[in-house]
Coordinates of C-alpha atoms in Angstrom, one line a residue:
X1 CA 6.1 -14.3 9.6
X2 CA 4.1 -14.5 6.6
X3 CA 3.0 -11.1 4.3
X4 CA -0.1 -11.3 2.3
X5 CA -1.7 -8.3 -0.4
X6 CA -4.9 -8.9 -1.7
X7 CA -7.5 -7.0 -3.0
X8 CA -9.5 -5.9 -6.2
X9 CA -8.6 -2.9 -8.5
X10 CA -9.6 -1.1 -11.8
X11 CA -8.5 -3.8 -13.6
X12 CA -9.9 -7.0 -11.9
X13 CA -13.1 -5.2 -10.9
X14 CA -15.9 -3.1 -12.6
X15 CA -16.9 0.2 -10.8
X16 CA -20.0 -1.5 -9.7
X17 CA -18.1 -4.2 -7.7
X18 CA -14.8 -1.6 -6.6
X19 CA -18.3 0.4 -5.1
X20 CA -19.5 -2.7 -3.1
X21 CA -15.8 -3.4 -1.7
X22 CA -15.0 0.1 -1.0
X23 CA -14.5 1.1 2.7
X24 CA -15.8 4.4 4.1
X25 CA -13.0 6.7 5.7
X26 CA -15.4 6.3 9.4
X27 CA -15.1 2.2 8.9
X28 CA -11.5 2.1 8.7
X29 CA -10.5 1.8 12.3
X30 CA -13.3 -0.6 13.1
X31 CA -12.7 -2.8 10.0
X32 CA -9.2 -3.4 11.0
X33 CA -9.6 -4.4 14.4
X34 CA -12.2 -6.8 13.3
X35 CA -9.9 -8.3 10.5
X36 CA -7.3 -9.0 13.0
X37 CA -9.7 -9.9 15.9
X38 CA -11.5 -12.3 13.5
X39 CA -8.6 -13.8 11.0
X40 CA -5.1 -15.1 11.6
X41 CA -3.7 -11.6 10.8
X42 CA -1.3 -10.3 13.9
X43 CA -1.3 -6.7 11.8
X44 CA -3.2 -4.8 9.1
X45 CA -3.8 -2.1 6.7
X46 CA -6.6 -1.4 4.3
X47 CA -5.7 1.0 1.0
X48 CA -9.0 2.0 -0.4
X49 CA -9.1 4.2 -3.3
X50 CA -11.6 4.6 -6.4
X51 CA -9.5 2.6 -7.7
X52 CA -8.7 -0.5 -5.1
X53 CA -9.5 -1.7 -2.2
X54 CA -6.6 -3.7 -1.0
X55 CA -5.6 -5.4 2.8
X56 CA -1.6 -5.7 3.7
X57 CA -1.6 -7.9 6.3
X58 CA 1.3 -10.2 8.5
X59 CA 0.2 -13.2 9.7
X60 CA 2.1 -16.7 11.4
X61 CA 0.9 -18.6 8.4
X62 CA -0.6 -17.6 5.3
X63 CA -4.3 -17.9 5.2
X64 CA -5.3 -15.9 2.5
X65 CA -9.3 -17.9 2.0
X66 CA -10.4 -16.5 5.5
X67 CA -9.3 -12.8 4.8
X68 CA -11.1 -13.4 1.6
X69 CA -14.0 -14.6 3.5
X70 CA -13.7 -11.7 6.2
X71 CA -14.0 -9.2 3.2
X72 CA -16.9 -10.8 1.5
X73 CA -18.9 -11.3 5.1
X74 CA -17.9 -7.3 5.8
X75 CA -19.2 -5.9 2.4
X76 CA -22.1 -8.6 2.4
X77 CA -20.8 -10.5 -0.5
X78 CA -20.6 -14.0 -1.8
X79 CA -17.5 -15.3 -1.7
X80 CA -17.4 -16.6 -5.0
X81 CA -18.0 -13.5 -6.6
X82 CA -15.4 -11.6 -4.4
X83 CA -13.1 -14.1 -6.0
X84 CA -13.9 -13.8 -9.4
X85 CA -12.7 -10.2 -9.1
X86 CA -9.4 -10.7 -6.0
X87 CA -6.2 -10.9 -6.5
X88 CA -3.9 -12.9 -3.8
X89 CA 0.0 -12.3 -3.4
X90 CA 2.1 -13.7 -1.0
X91 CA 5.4 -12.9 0.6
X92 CA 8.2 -11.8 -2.1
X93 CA 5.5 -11.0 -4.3
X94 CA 2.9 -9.2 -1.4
X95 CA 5.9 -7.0 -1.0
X96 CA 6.4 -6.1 -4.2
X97 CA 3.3 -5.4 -5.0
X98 CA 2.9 -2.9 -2.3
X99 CA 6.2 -1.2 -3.7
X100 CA 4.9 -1.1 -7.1
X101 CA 1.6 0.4 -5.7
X102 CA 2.9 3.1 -4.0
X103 CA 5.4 4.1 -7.2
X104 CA 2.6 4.0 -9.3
X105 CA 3.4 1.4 -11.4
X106 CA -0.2 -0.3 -10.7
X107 CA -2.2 2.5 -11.1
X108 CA -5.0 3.6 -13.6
X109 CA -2.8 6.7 -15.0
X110 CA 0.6 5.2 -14.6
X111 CA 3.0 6.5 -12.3
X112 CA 0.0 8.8 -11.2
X113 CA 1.7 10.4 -7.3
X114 CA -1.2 10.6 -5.8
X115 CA -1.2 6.9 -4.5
X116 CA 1.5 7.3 -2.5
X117 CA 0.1 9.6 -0.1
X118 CA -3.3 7.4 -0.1
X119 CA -0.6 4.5 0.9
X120 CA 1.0 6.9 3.7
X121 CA -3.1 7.8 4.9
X122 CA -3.4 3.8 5.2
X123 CA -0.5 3.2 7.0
X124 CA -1.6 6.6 9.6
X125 CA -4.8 4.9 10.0
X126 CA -3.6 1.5 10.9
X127 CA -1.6 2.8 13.5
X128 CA -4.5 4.6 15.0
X129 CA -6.3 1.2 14.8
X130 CA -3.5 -0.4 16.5
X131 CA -3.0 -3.0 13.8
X132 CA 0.6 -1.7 12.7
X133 CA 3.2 -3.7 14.5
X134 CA 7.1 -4.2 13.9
X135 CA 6.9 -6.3 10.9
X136 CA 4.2 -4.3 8.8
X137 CA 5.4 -1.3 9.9
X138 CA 9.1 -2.1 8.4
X139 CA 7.5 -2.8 5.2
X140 CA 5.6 0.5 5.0
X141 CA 8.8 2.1 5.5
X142 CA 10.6 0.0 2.8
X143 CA 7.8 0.6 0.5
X144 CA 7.9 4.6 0.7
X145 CA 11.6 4.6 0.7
X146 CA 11.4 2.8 -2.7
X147 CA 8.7 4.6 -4.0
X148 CA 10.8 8.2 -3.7
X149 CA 13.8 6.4 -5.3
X150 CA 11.5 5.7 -8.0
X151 CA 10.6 9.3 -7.7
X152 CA 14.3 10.7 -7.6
X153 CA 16.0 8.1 -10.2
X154 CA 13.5 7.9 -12.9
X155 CA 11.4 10.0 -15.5
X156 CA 7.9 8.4 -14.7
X157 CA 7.0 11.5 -12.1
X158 CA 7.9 14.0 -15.1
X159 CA 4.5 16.1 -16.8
X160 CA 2.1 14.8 -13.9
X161 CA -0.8 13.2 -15.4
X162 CA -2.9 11.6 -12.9
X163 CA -7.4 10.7 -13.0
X164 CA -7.7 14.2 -12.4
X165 CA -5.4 15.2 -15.6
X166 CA -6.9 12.9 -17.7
X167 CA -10.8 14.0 -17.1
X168 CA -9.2 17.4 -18.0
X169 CA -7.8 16.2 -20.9
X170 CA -10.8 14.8 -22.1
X171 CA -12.4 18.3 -21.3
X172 CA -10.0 19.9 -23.5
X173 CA -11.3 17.5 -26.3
X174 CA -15.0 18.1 -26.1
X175 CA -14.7 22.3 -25.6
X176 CA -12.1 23.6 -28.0
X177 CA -11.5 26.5 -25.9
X178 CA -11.6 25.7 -22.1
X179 CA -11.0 30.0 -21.2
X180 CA -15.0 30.2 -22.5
X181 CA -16.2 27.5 -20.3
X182 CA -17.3 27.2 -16.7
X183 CA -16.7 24.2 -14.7
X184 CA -18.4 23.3 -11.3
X185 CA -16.3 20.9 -9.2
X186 CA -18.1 18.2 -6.7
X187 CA -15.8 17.5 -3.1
X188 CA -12.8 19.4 -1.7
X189 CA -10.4 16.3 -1.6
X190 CA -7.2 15.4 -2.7
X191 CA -8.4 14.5 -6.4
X192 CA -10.4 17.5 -6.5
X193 CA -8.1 19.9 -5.6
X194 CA -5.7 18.4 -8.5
X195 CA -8.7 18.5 -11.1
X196 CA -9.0 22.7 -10.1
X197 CA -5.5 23.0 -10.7
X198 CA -5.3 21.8 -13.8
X199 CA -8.6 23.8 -14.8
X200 CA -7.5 26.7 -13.6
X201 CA -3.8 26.1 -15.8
X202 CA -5.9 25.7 -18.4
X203 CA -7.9 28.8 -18.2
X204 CA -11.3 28.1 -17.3
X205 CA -13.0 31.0 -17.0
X206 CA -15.3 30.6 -13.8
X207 CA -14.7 27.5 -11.2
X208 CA -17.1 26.5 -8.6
X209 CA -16.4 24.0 -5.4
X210 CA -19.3 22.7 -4.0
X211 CA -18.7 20.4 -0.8
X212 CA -20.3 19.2 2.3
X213 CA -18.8 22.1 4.4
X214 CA -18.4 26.0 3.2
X215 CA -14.9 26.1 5.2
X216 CA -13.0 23.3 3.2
X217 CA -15.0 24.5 -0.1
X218 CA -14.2 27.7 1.1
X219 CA -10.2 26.4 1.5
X220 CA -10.0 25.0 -1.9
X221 CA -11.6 27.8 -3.7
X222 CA -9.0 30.4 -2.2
X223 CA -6.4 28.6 -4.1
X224 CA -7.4 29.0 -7.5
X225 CA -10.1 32.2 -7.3
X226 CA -13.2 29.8 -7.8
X227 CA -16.4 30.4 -5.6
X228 CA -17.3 27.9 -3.6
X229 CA -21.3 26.8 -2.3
X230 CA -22.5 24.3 -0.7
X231 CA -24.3 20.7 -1.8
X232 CA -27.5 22.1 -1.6
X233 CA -26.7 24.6 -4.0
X234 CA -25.3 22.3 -7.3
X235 CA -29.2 22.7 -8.7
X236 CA -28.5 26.3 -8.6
X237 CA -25.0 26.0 -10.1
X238 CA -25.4 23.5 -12.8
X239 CA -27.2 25.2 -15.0
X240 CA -24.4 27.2 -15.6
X241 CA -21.8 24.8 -15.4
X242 CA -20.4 23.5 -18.5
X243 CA -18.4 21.0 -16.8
X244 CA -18.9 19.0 -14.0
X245 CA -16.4 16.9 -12.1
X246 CA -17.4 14.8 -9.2
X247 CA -14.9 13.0 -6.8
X248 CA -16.8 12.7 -2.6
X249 CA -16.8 10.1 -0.4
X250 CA -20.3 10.1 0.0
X251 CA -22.2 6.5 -0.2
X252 CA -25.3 7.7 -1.8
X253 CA -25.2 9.9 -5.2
X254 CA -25.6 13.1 -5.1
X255 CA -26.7 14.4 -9.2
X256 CA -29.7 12.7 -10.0
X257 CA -31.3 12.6 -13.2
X258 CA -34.5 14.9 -12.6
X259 CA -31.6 18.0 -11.5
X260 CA -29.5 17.5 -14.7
X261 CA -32.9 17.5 -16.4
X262 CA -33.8 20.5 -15.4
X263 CA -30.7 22.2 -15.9
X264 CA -30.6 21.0 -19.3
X265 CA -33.6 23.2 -20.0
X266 CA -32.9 26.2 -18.7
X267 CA -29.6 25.7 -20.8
X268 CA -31.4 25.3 -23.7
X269 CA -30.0 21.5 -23.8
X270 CA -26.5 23.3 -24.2
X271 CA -24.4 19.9 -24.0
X272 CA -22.4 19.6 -20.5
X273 CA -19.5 17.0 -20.0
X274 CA -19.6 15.3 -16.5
X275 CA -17.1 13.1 -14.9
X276 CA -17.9 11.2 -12.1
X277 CA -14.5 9.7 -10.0
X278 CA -15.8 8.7 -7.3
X279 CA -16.0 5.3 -5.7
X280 CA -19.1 5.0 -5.5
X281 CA -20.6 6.9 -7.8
X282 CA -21.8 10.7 -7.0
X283 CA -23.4 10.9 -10.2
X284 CA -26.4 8.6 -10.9
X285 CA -25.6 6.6 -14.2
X286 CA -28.9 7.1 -15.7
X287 CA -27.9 10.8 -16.1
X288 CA -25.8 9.2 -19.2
X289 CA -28.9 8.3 -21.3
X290 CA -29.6 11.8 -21.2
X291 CA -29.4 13.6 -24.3
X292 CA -26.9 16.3 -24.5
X293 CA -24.8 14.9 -21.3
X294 CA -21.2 13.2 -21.5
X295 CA -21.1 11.3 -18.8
X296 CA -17.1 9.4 -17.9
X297 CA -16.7 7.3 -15.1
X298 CA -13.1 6.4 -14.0
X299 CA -13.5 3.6 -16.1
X300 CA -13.8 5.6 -19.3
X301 CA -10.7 7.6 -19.3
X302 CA -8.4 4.5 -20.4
X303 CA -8.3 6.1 -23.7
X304 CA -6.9 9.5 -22.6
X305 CA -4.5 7.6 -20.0
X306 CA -3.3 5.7 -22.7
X307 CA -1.9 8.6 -24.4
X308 CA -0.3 9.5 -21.6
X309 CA 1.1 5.9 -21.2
X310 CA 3.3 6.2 -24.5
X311 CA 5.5 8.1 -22.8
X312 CA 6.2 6.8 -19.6
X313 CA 6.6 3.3 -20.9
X314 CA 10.9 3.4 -21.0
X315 CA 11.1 4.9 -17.3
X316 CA 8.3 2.2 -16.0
X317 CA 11.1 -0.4 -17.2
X318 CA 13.6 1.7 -14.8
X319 CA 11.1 2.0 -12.1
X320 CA 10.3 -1.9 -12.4
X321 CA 13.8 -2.5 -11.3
X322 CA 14.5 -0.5 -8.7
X323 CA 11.1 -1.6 -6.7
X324 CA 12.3 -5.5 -7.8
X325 CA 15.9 -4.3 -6.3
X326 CA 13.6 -3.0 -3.1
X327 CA 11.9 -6.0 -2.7
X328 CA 15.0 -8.5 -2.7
X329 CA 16.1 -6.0 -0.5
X330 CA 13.9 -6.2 2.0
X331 CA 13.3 -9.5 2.3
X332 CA 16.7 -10.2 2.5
X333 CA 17.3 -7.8 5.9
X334 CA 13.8 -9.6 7.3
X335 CA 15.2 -13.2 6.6
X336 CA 18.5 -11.6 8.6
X337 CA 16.2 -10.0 11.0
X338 CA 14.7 -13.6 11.8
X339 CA 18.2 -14.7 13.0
X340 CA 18.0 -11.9 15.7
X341 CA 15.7 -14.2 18.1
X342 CA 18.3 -16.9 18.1
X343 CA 21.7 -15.1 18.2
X344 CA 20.3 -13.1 21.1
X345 CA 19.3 -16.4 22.9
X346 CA 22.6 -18.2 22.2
X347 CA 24.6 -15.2 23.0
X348 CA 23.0 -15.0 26.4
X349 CA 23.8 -19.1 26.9
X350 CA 27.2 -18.6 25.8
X351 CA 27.5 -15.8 28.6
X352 CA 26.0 -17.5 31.2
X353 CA 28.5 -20.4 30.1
X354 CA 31.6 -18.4 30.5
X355 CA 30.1 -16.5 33.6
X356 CA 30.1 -19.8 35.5
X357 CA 33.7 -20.8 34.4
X358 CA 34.8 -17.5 35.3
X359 CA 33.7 -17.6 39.0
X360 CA 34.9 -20.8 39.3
X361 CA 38.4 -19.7 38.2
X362 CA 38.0 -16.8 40.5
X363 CA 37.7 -19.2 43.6
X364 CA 40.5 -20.8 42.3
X365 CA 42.6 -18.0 42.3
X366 CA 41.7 -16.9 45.8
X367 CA 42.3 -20.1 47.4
X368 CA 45.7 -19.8 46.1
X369 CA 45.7 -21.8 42.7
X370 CA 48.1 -21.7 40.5
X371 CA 47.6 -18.7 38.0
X372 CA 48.9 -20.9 34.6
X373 CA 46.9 -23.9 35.9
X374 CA 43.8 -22.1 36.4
X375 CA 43.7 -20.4 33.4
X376 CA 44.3 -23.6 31.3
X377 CA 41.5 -25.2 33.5
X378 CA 39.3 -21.9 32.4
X379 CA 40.0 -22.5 28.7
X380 CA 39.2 -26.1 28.9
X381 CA 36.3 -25.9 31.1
X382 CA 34.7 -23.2 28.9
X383 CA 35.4 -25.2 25.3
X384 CA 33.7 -28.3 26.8
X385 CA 30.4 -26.7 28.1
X386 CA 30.0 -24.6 24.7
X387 CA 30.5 -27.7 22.7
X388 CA 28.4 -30.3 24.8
X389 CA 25.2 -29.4 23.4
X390 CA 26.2 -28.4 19.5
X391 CA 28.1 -32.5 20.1
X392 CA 25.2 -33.9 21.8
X393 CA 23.1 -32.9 18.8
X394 CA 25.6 -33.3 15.7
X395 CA 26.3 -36.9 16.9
X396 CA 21.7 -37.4 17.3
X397 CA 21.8 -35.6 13.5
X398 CA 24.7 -38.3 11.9
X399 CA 22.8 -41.6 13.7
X400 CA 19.7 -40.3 12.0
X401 CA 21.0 -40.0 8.6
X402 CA 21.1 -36.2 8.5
X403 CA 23.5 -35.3 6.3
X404 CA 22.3 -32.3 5.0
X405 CA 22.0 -30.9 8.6
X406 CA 25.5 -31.7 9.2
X407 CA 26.6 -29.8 5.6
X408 CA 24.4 -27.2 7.4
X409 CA 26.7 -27.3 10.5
X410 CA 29.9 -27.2 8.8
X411 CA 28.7 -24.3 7.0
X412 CA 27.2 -22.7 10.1
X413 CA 30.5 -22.8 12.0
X414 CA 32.8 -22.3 8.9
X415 CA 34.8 -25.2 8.7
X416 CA 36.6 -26.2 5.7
X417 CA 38.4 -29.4 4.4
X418 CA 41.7 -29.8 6.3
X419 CA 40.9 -27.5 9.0
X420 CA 41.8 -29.6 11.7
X421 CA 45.4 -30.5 10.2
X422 CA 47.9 -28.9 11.9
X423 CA 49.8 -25.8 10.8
X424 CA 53.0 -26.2 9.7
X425 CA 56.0 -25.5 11.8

């Protein structure tokens, strides 16, 4: 059993190439059964955020270069320049990795919370896929259960601040007084629904949601007492919209250049701050050379995150140790795990060993045998057929010059120097 993590994120990968490796919620199933039908990898799970897009993945034997290859081919890439931005970990360190993932401790806005129930989604669509087995599945569990210790134990959940905070943040920068503004919010997801929280904390005056479907704009818009249209109606909308936050799944953009123009002028090229989170982009980047707009891209808000950084730094250190701790700790229960196979099948020897002297002792007995005589012939009978084969091999083992494997064996069956001298009367 072999675990491998590997991947591209925000900070191996520009937006451009995190765009080109990013996997559509409608590919996942299908992408995963590939992967394993085409690769060495028994089971698999594909995280993929704005921010990464990463494959968990068990395999026999590592073989990292044909996943690599498998991603390239699927996102019609070259593999060198798939490289140039991937990262590979293996084993002790692919298990970590995940753990630190899901705690937040890789993320853009550190120990950001929203990660973890991305990690939770992938793990829920692997098991639809039927790429979850035993092995991976254990791991997901020991990466969530170390992710809410680093939760429970540690400071680095405390005044959220996640992509969503920070693009507010940077709001609060550009508009002195947020209560005076308007703000029209692109999507209904997870990311959106934080940004609209955190606008309506900070008292925007007038929140719209515009999104693919009325009912989930609709959903969203409840919360927070914003209005909510649909995507046909953002030309309508932004014209009044001093801020505009953008976070959809959608492959294609959706804000072009010629609709910002035009709401620039009916604004009298009043200035309006856009955000653009998504993976790929929603907004089209030449709407940046526009006069007037302030365009961010996830990529841009490093500055406000590192703010936010300075104070997370001393429980990171914490949170470092306990997913380190979780780690060690799980591969240490999967190395005893791998001993499982062979106990079992060396139990069930022993018992079909002692089964067969027992019968024969039973005959005994009911032919009339002596009870003391076949009892001793029981013991002795039994000792000799559980120690024929561990002899048989010890003795192949010394004539080969193994005498690490027969440290091993003395280890293995606990016996110590002067064991075999008699106890003292």
């Amino acid at each position: 059993m072999a675990f491998l993590a590997l991947g591209i994120n925000h900070k191996t990968a520009s937006v451009d190439v995190r765009e080109r490796v990013a996997f559509t919620p409608e590919q996942l199933v299908d992408a995963l059964q590939q992967l394993c039908r085409l690769t060495a990898s028994r089971e698999a799970a594909i995280l993929s955020t704005c921010n990464r897009s990463e494959l968990y993945i068990e395999q026999d034997q590592l073989g990292a270069d044909a996943v690599l290859q498998w991603l390239a081919d699927y996102h019609q890439l070259s593999l060198d320049e798939l490289r140039a931005s991937a990262y590979v970990h293996e084993e002790h360190d692919a298990v970590r990795h995940m753990m630190r993932v899901a705690s937040g401790l890789d993320s853009l806005v550190l120990g950001e919370p929203q990660i973890l129930g991305q990690m939770k989604s992938a793990y829920a669509v692997a098991r639809e896929a039927g790429t979850v087995g035993p092995l991976l599945g254990r791991l997901f569990q020991a990466t969530f259960s170390a992710a809410k210790q680093v939760r429970t134990d540690t400071a680095i959940g405390e005044n959220p601040v996640s992509v969503a905070f920070a693009a507010v943040s940077l709001a609060k920068q550009i508009f002195s007084d947020l209560g005076r503004s308007q703000a029209l919010l692109i999507g209904a997801g997870e990311t959106i629904t934080l940004v609209a929280r955190h606008l309506h904390e900070q008292g925007v005056r007038r929140i719209v949601v515009a999104n693919r479907t009325l009912e989930r704009a609709s959903m969203l818009a409840e919360q927070f007492g914003a209005h909510a249209v649909l995507l046909a109606d953002i030309p309508q909308e932004l014209a009044n919209s001093d801020i505009v936050i953008s976070s959809t799944a959608s492959q294609l953009p959706i804000l072009g250049k010629g609709a910002v123009e035009s709401a620039l002028k009916q604004r009298r090229h009043k200035p309006i701050f856009m955000v653009d989170i998504a993976v790929p982009r929603d907004i089209e980047p030449q709407v940046g050379d526009l006069d007037d707009v302030y365009l961010y891209t996830v990529d841009d808000l490093h500055d406000v995150v590192a703010e936010n950084l300075k104070s997370r730094q001393g429980a990171a250190q914490a949170a470092e140790e306990l997913v380190s701790a979780g780690a060690d700790d799980f591969m240490v229960r999967l190395r005893e795990l791998a001993a499982v196979d062979v106990l079992k099948a060396y139990r069930q020897q022993s018992e079909r060993l002692r089964d067969e002297e027992l019968q024969k002792a039973q005959r005994l007995l009911a032919n009339g045998g002596n009870p003391e005589e076949v009892l001793a012939q029981l013991a002795r009978g039994l000792t000799n057929k559980l120690l024929h084969a561990p002899s048989v091999q010890l003795k192949k083992l010394s004539a080969e010059g193994r005498l690490d494997a027969l440290a091993m064996a003395q280890e293995l069956f606990a016996l110590h120097e002067g064991s075999t001298d008699k106890t003292p009367q």
